[in-house]
PDB file of N, CA and C in Angstrom:
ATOM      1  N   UNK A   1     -40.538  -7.383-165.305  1.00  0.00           N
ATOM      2  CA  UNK A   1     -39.723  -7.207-166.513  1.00  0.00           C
ATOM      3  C   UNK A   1     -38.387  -6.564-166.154  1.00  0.00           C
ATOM      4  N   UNK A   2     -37.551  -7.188-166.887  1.00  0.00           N
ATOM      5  CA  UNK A   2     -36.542  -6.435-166.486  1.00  0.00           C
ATOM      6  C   UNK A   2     -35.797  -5.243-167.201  1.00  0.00           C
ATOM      7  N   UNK A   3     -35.012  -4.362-167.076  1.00  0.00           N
ATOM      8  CA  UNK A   3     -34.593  -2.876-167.940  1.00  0.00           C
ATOM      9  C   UNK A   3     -33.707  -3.720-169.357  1.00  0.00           C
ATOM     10  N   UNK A   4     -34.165  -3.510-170.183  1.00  0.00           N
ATOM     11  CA  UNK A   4     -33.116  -3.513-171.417  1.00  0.00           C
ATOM     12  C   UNK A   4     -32.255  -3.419-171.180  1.00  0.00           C
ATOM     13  N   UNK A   5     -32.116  -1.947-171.335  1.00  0.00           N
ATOM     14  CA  UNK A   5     -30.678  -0.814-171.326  1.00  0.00           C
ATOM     15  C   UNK A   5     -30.492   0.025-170.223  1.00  0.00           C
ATOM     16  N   UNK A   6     -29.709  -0.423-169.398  1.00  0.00           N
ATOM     17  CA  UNK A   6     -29.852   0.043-167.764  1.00  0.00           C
ATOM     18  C   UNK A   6     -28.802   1.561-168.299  1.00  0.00           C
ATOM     19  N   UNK A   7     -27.771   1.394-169.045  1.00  0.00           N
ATOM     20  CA  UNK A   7     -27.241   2.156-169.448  1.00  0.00           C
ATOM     21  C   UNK A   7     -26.114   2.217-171.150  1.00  0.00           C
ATOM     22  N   UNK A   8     -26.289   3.617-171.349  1.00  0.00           N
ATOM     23  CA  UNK A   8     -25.860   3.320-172.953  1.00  0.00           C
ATOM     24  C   UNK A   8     -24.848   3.014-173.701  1.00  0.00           C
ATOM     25  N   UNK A   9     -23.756   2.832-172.673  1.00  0.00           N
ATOM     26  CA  UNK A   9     -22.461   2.154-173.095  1.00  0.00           C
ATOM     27  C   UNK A   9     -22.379   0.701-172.661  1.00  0.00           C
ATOM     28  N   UNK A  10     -23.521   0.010-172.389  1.00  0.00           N
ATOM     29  CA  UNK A  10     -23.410  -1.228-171.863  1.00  0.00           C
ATOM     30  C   UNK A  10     -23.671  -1.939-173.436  1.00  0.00           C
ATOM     31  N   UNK A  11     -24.619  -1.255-174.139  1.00  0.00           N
ATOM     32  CA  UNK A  11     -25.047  -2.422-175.213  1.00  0.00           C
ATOM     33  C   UNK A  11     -23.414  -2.870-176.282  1.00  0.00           C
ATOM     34  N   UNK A  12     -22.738  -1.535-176.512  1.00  0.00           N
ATOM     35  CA  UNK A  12     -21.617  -1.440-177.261  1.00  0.00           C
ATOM     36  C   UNK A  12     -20.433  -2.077-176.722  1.00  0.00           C
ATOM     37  N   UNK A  13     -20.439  -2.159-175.721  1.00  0.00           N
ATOM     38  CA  UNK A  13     -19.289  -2.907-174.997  1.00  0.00           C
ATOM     39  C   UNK A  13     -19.499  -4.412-174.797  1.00  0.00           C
ATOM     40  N   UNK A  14     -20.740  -4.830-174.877  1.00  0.00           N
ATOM     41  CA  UNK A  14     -21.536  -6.566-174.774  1.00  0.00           C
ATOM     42  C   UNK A  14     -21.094  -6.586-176.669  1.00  0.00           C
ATOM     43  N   UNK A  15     -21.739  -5.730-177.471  1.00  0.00           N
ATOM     44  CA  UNK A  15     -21.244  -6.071-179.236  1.00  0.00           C
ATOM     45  C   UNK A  15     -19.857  -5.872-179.067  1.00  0.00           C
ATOM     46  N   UNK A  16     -18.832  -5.102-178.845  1.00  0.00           N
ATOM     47  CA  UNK A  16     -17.482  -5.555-178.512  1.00  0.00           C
ATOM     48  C   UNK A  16     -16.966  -6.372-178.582  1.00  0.00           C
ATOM     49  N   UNK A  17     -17.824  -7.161-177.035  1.00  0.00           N
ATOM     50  CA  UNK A  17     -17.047  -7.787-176.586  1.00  0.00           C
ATOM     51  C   UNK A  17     -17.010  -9.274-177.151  1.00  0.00           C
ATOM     52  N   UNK A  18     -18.783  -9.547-177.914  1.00  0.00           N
ATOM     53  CA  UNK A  18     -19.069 -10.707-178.497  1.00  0.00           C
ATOM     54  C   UNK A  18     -18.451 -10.911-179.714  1.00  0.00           C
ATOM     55  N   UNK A  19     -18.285  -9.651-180.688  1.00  0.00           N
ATOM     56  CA  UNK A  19     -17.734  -9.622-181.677  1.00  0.00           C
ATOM     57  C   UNK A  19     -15.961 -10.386-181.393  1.00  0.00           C
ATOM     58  N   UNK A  20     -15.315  -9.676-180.609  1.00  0.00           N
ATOM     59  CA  UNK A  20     -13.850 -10.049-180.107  1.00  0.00           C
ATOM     60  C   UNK A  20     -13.600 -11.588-180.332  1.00  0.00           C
ATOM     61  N   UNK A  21     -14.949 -12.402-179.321  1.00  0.00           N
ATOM     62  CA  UNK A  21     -15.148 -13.413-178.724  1.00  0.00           C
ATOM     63  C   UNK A  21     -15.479 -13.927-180.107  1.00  0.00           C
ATOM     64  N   UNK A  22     -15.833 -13.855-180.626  1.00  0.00           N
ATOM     65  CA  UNK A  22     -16.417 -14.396-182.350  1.00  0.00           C
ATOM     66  C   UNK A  22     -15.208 -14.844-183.426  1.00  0.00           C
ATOM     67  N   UNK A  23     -14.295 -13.520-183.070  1.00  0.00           N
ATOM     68  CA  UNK A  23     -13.496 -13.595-184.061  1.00  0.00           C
ATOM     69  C   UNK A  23     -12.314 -14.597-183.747  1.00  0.00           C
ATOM     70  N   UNK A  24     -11.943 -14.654-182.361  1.00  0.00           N
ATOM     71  CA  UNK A  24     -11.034 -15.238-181.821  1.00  0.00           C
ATOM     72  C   UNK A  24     -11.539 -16.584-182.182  1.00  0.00           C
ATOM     73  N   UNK A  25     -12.412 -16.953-181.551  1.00  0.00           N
ATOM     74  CA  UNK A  25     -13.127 -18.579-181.696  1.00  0.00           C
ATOM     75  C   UNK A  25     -13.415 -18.891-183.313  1.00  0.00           C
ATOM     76  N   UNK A  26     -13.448 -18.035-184.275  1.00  0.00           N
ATOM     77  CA  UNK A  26     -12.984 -18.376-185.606  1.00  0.00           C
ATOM     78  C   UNK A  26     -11.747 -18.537-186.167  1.00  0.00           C
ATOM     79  N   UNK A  27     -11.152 -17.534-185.644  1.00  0.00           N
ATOM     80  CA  UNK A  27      -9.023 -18.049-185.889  1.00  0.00           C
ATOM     81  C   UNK A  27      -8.870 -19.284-185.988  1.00  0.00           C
ATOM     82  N   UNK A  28      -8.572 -19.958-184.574  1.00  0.00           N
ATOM     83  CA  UNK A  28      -8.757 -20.603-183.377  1.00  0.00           C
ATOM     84  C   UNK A  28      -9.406 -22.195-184.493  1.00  0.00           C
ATOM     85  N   UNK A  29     -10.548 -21.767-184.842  1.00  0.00           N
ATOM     86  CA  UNK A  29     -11.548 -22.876-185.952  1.00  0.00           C
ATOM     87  C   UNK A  29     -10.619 -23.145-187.184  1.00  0.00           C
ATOM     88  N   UNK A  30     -10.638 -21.642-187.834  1.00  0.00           N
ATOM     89  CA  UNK A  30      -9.471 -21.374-188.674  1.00  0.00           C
ATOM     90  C   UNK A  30      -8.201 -21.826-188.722  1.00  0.00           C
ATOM     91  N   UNK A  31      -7.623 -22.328-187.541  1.00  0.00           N
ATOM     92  CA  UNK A  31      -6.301 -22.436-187.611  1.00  0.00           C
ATOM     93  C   UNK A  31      -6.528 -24.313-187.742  1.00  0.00           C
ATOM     94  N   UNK A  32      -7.475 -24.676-186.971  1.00  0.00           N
ATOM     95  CA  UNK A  32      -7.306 -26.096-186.395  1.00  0.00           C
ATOM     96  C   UNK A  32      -7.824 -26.744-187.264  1.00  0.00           C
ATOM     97  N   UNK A  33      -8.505 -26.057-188.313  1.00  0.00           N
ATOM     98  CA  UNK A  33      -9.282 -26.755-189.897  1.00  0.00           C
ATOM     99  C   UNK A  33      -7.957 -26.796-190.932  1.00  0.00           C
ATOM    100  N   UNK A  34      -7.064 -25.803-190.796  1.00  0.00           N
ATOM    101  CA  UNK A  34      -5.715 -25.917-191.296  1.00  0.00           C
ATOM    102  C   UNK A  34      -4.750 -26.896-191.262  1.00  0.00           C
ATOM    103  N   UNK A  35      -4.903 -27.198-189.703  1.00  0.00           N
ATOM    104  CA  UNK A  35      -3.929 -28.234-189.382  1.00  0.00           C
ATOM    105  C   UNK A  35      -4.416 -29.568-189.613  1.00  0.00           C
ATOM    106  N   UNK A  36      -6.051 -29.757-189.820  1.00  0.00           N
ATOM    107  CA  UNK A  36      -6.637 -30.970-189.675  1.00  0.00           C
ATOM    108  C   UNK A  36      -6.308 -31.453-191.356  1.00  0.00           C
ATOM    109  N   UNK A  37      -6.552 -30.702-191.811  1.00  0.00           N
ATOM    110  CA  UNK A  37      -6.673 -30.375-193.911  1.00  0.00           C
ATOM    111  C   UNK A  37      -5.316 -30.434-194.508  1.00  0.00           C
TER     112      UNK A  37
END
């Protein structure tokens, strides 16, 4: 098995970083549903 949480600033910085990654790739959706519409 492997460790979850090897350490405790790892989980917050992965939600960060996915969140970031989420929002951008919705703009991005956002913008190109704009231009398509």
């Amino acid at each position: 098995m492997s460790p979850i949480t090897p350490r405790p600033d790892l989980p917050h910085s992965i939600i960060l970083f996915s969140v970031s990654y989420v929002m951008t790739i919705y703009k991005f959706y956002n913008c190109s549903l704009r231009i398509t519409f």
